[in-house]
Amino acid sequence: MNKEEMYEDIRRWKKEKNAVILAHYYQNDEIQAIADYVGDSLALSQIAAKTDAKIIVFCGVHFMAETAKILSPDKKVLLPNMKAGCIMADMIDEVRLSEYKKKNPDTIIMVYVNSTAKVKALSDICVTSSNALKIIDHYAKDNKKLLYCPDQNLGKYAMKLKGYNFDVWPGFCRIHHNLDTSMVERMKEKYPNSLFIAHPECKLDVLQMADYVGSTKQLVEYVEKSDKKDFIIGTEMGVIYEMKKRCPDKNFIPLSKTLICGQMKMTTLKDLYNCLKDETNEITLDEEIRVNAKRCLDRMLELS
Ligand code: SF4
């Protein structure tokens, strides 16, 4: 069966089953091409909360499908490849977070969306890379004690930018964390007329060299609005598919060939096809965890 035949079946099943396909910007191009919505974590969780579809097929990693289930408990949420997880999300768990909370009972726990439902359930508020700075401002400006978890890089960037001081969990995304300043120097030298744009999961010294820092959605919007033609991309290279779609005449150069998230790329068109056909790989959650995790996400959606 070729790709077009698979697309045809997927389109027909979507209608017959009243299903919607959500895909993260880091997914393989062939998945982004058939998705109803392509976006970052915040946009996709807002769509998941509002959609009338009965089935949500979430092409992304495990915590994203969990987030959709937290927000849409009556819908069937399917994850095409159950092995697709997030390395950063796995750097924190409910046991270690509970221990931190016992030692720091007055601290507000701010959790990045890249976390499991169990960790969200123990947290006060969730953030994404689109709204983290705004929500950190909301709490930190009153000198409230904060823990930002699990991404140390976005937390450190916010502290530097705003002059705040709060606890950060030592987690990171290996894809972004492995970028370094020498790579930026080399690429800027090679493409002197380009702008370097980066995701805040990169290290602080790399971010300080960027012409613009933003979430995947913000990066896509930035290149669209910019009158520049060449961009060095400091995030997972899947985002280039959407950038190219919106700006076919511009050039997008990944900062490094290593900017590929193996977890995000694990989902194939075949996985999506089989998952929708048989309605397999359903995400289920303990109701108490879901309700507590939803409280943490609702607070974020209110402040976004
Ligand atoms: S790119 Fe990094 S943060 Fe995003 S899913 Fe992959 S491992 Fe997780």
Coordinates of C-alpha atoms and ligand atoms in Angstrom, one line a residue:
M1 CA 0.0 0.0 0.0
N2 CA 1.5 3.4 -1.0
K3 CA 1.4 6.6 1.0
E4 CA -1.5 8.1 -1.0
E5 CA -3.7 5.0 -0.5
M6 CA -2.9 5.2 3.3
Y7 CA -3.9 8.9 3.3
E8 CA -7.1 8.1 1.5
D9 CA -8.1 5.5 4.1
I10 CA -7.1 7.8 7.0
R11 CA -9.2 10.6 5.6
R12 CA -12.2 8.3 5.2
W13 CA -11.9 6.9 8.8
K14 CA -11.5 10.3 10.2
K15 CA -15.0 11.2 8.8
E16 CA -16.6 7.9 9.6
K17 CA -15.3 7.7 13.2
N18 CA -15.5 11.5 13.9
A19 CA -11.8 11.6 14.7
V20 CA -9.3 14.4 14.7
I21 CA -5.5 14.1 14.2
L22 CA -3.2 16.4 16.2
A23 CA 0.5 16.5 15.4
H24 CA 3.4 18.2 17.1
Y25 CA 5.7 20.3 14.9
Y26 CA 8.5 17.8 15.6
Q27 CA 6.6 14.9 13.9
N28 CA 7.7 13.3 10.7
D29 CA 6.7 15.3 7.6
E30 CA 4.3 12.5 6.4
I31 CA 2.4 12.8 9.6
Q32 CA 2.2 16.6 9.6
A33 CA 0.9 16.4 6.1
I34 CA -2.2 14.4 7.1
A35 CA -2.9 16.1 10.5
D36 CA -5.9 18.3 11.1
Y37 CA -3.9 20.5 13.4
V38 CA -0.1 20.9 13.7
G39 CA 1.1 22.9 16.6
D40 CA 3.1 23.2 19.8
S41 CA 2.0 21.7 23.2
L42 CA -0.1 24.7 24.2
A43 CA -2.0 25.0 21.0
L44 CA -2.6 21.3 20.7
S45 CA -3.8 21.0 24.3
Q46 CA -6.2 23.9 23.7
I47 CA -7.6 22.2 20.6
A48 CA -7.9 18.9 22.5
A49 CA -9.9 20.8 25.2
K50 CA -12.3 22.3 22.7
T51 CA -12.8 19.7 19.9
D52 CA -16.1 18.0 19.3
A53 CA -14.5 14.9 17.8
K54 CA -15.1 11.6 19.6
I55 CA -11.6 10.4 18.9
I56 CA -8.3 12.3 19.3
V57 CA -5.3 10.7 17.6
F58 CA -2.3 12.4 19.1
C59 CA 0.8 12.2 17.0
G60 CA 3.5 13.2 19.5
V61 CA 5.0 11.7 22.7
H62 CA 3.3 10.1 25.7
F63 CA 2.8 13.1 27.9
M64 CA 1.1 15.0 25.1
A65 CA -1.6 12.3 24.6
E66 CA -2.0 12.2 28.4
T67 CA -2.5 16.0 28.5
A68 CA -5.2 15.6 25.8
K69 CA -6.9 12.9 28.0
I70 CA -6.7 15.0 31.1
L71 CA -8.5 17.8 29.3
S72 CA -11.0 15.6 27.3
P73 CA -11.8 12.6 29.6
D74 CA -14.9 11.6 27.6
K75 CA -13.0 11.3 24.4
K76 CA -11.0 8.3 23.2
V77 CA -7.4 9.5 23.0
L78 CA -5.0 7.4 21.0
L79 CA -1.3 7.5 20.8
P80 CA -0.1 5.8 17.5
N81 CA 3.2 4.6 19.0
M82 CA 3.1 3.8 22.7
K83 CA 6.9 3.7 23.0
A84 CA 7.2 7.4 22.1
G85 CA 8.1 9.1 25.3
C86 CA 10.0 12.3 26.3
I87 CA 13.5 12.0 27.8
M88 CA 13.0 15.3 29.7
A89 CA 9.6 14.2 31.1
D90 CA 11.3 11.1 32.5
M91 CA 13.8 13.1 34.5
I92 CA 11.3 13.8 37.2
D93 CA 8.8 11.5 38.9
E94 CA 6.1 11.7 41.5
V95 CA 8.3 10.1 44.3
R96 CA 11.1 12.7 44.0
L97 CA 8.7 15.6 43.5
S98 CA 6.8 14.5 46.7
E99 CA 10.0 14.4 48.6
Y100 CA 10.9 18.0 47.4
K101 CA 7.4 19.2 48.4
K102 CA 7.8 17.7 51.9
K103 CA 11.1 19.6 52.4
N104 CA 9.7 22.8 50.8
P105 CA 6.0 23.1 51.8
D106 CA 5.7 26.8 50.9
T107 CA 7.1 26.5 47.4
I108 CA 4.8 26.8 44.3
I109 CA 5.4 24.0 42.0
M110 CA 5.5 25.1 38.4
V111 CA 5.7 22.2 36.0
Y112 CA 6.6 22.3 32.3
V113 CA 4.0 20.6 30.1
N114 CA 6.7 18.0 29.3
S115 CA 5.8 15.9 32.4
T116 CA 3.6 12.9 33.3
A117 CA 0.1 13.2 34.5
K118 CA 1.2 12.0 37.9
V119 CA 3.8 14.8 38.2
K120 CA 1.2 17.4 37.0
A121 CA -1.2 16.1 39.6
L122 CA 1.3 17.1 42.3
S123 CA 2.0 20.5 40.8
D124 CA 0.3 23.9 41.3
I125 CA 0.5 25.2 37.7
C126 CA 1.6 24.0 34.4
V127 CA 3.4 26.1 31.7
T128 CA 4.5 25.6 28.1
S129 CA 7.4 27.2 26.3
S130 CA 4.8 29.7 24.8
N131 CA 3.6 31.0 28.2
A132 CA 6.3 30.1 30.7
L133 CA 7.8 33.7 31.0
K134 CA 4.3 35.2 31.4
I135 CA 3.3 32.7 34.1
I136 CA 6.7 32.9 35.9
D137 CA 6.2 36.7 36.0
H138 CA 2.8 36.3 37.5
Y139 CA 4.2 34.4 40.5
A140 CA 7.9 35.5 40.8
K141 CA 7.2 39.3 40.8
D142 CA 5.7 38.9 44.3
N143 CA 8.8 37.1 45.5
K144 CA 6.8 33.9 45.9
K145 CA 9.0 30.8 46.4
L146 CA 9.0 28.8 43.1
L147 CA 10.3 25.5 41.8
Y148 CA 10.4 25.3 38.0
C149 CA 10.6 21.7 36.8
P150 CA 11.8 19.6 35.1
D151 CA 13.6 21.8 32.5
Q152 CA 16.6 23.6 34.1
N153 CA 17.3 25.5 30.9
L154 CA 14.0 27.4 30.5
G155 CA 14.1 28.1 34.2
K156 CA 17.6 29.5 34.1
Y157 CA 16.8 31.6 31.0
A158 CA 13.7 33.1 32.7
M159 CA 15.8 33.9 35.9
K160 CA 18.5 35.6 33.8
L161 CA 16.0 37.6 31.6
K162 CA 13.9 38.8 34.5
G163 CA 16.3 38.9 37.4
Y164 CA 14.4 36.4 39.5
N165 CA 15.8 33.7 41.7
F166 CA 14.0 30.4 42.1
D167 CA 14.7 26.6 42.3
V168 CA 15.1 24.7 39.1
W169 CA 14.9 20.9 38.7
P170 CA 18.1 19.5 37.0
G171 CA 16.2 18.1 34.0
F172 CA 16.9 18.9 30.3
C173 CA 16.1 17.9 26.8
R174 CA 19.1 16.2 25.4
I175 CA 18.3 17.4 21.8
H176 CA 18.5 21.1 22.8
H177 CA 21.0 20.8 25.7
N178 CA 23.7 19.3 23.5
L179 CA 23.9 22.5 21.4
D180 CA 26.8 24.7 22.2
T181 CA 28.2 28.2 21.5
S182 CA 30.9 26.9 19.1
M183 CA 28.2 25.5 16.8
V184 CA 26.5 28.9 16.8
E185 CA 29.8 30.7 16.1
R186 CA 30.6 28.3 13.2
M187 CA 27.1 28.6 11.6
K188 CA 27.0 32.4 12.0
E189 CA 30.4 32.6 10.2
K190 CA 29.2 30.3 7.4
Y191 CA 25.8 32.2 7.0
P192 CA 26.6 35.8 8.0
N193 CA 23.3 37.2 6.8
S194 CA 21.2 34.8 8.7
L195 CA 19.4 35.1 12.0
F196 CA 19.8 32.5 14.7
I197 CA 16.5 31.6 16.4
A198 CA 16.4 29.2 19.3
H199 CA 14.0 27.3 21.6
P200 CA 14.3 28.1 25.4
E201 CA 15.2 24.4 26.1
C202 CA 18.7 25.3 24.9
K203 CA 21.4 26.3 27.4
L204 CA 21.6 29.9 28.5
D205 CA 24.9 30.7 26.8
V206 CA 23.4 29.4 23.5
L207 CA 20.2 31.5 24.0
Q208 CA 22.3 34.6 24.7
M209 CA 23.6 34.3 21.2
A210 CA 20.2 34.1 19.6
D211 CA 18.5 36.8 17.6
Y212 CA 15.2 35.5 18.8
V213 CA 14.1 33.0 21.5
G214 CA 10.7 31.4 21.4
S215 CA 8.5 28.3 21.5
T216 CA 8.1 26.3 18.3
K217 CA 4.9 28.2 17.4
Q218 CA 6.6 31.5 18.2
L219 CA 9.6 30.6 16.0
V220 CA 7.3 29.7 13.1
E221 CA 5.5 33.0 13.5
Y222 CA 8.7 34.9 13.8
V223 CA 10.2 33.6 10.5
E224 CA 6.9 34.3 8.8
K225 CA 6.8 37.9 9.8
S226 CA 10.6 38.6 9.4
D227 CA 11.8 40.3 6.3
K228 CA 15.1 38.3 6.5
K229 CA 15.6 35.3 4.2
D230 CA 17.9 32.9 6.0
F231 CA 17.5 31.4 9.5
I232 CA 19.7 29.1 11.6
I233 CA 17.3 26.9 13.5
G234 CA 18.0 26.0 17.1
T235 CA 15.3 23.5 17.8
E236 CA 14.2 20.1 16.5
M237 CA 14.3 20.2 12.7
G238 CA 10.7 18.9 12.2
V239 CA 9.6 22.5 12.7
I240 CA 11.2 23.3 9.3
Y241 CA 8.4 21.5 7.5
E242 CA 5.9 24.1 8.7
M243 CA 8.3 27.0 8.2
K244 CA 8.9 25.8 4.6
K245 CA 5.1 25.5 4.1
R246 CA 4.5 29.0 5.2
C247 CA 7.7 30.6 3.7
P248 CA 8.7 28.6 0.6
D249 CA 11.2 31.3 -0.5
K250 CA 13.1 31.4 2.8
N251 CA 16.0 29.2 3.9
F252 CA 16.1 27.2 7.1
I253 CA 19.4 25.7 8.3
P254 CA 19.4 23.4 11.3
L255 CA 22.1 24.5 13.8
S256 CA 23.2 20.9 14.0
K257 CA 22.5 17.6 12.3
T258 CA 21.8 16.1 15.7
L259 CA 18.5 18.2 16.1
I260 CA 16.3 15.1 15.7
C261 CA 14.2 13.8 18.5
G262 CA 14.2 10.0 18.1
Q263 CA 11.1 9.8 20.3
M264 CA 9.1 12.2 18.2
K265 CA 10.2 10.6 15.0
M266 CA 9.3 7.1 16.2
T267 CA 5.7 7.5 15.0
T268 CA 5.3 6.4 11.4
L269 CA 2.4 6.8 9.0
K270 CA 1.9 3.0 9.4
D271 CA 1.5 3.5 13.1
L272 CA -1.1 6.3 12.6
Y273 CA -2.9 4.1 10.0
N274 CA -3.1 1.1 12.2
C275 CA -4.0 3.1 15.3
L276 CA -6.9 4.8 13.6
K277 CA -8.1 1.7 11.8
D278 CA -8.3 -0.5 14.9
E279 CA -8.6 2.3 17.5
T280 CA -5.8 0.9 19.5
N281 CA -3.3 2.4 22.0
E282 CA -5.8 4.2 24.0
I283 CA -4.6 6.4 26.9
T284 CA -6.3 5.8 30.2
L285 CA -5.8 7.6 33.5
D286 CA -6.7 7.2 37.1
E287 CA -9.5 9.6 37.8
E288 CA -8.0 11.2 40.9
I289 CA -4.8 11.9 39.1
R290 CA -6.6 13.2 36.1
V291 CA -8.7 15.6 38.2
N292 CA -5.6 17.0 40.0
A293 CA -3.6 17.2 36.8
K294 CA -6.5 19.1 35.2
R295 CA -6.5 21.7 38.0
C296 CA -2.9 22.4 37.2
L297 CA -3.6 22.7 33.4
D298 CA -6.7 24.8 33.9
R299 CA -4.7 27.3 35.9
M300 CA -2.3 27.6 33.0
L301 CA -5.1 28.0 30.4
E302 CA -6.7 30.7 32.6
L303 CA -3.4 32.7 32.7
S304 CA -2.4 32.1 29.0
Ligands
SF4_1 S1 12.6 17.2 21.7 FE1 13.3 16.9 23.8 S2 11.6 17.8 25.1 FE2 10.8 17.5 23.0 S3 9.9 15.4 23.1 FE3 12.0 15.2 22.3 S4 13.1 14.7 24.2 FE4 11.2 15.6 24.9

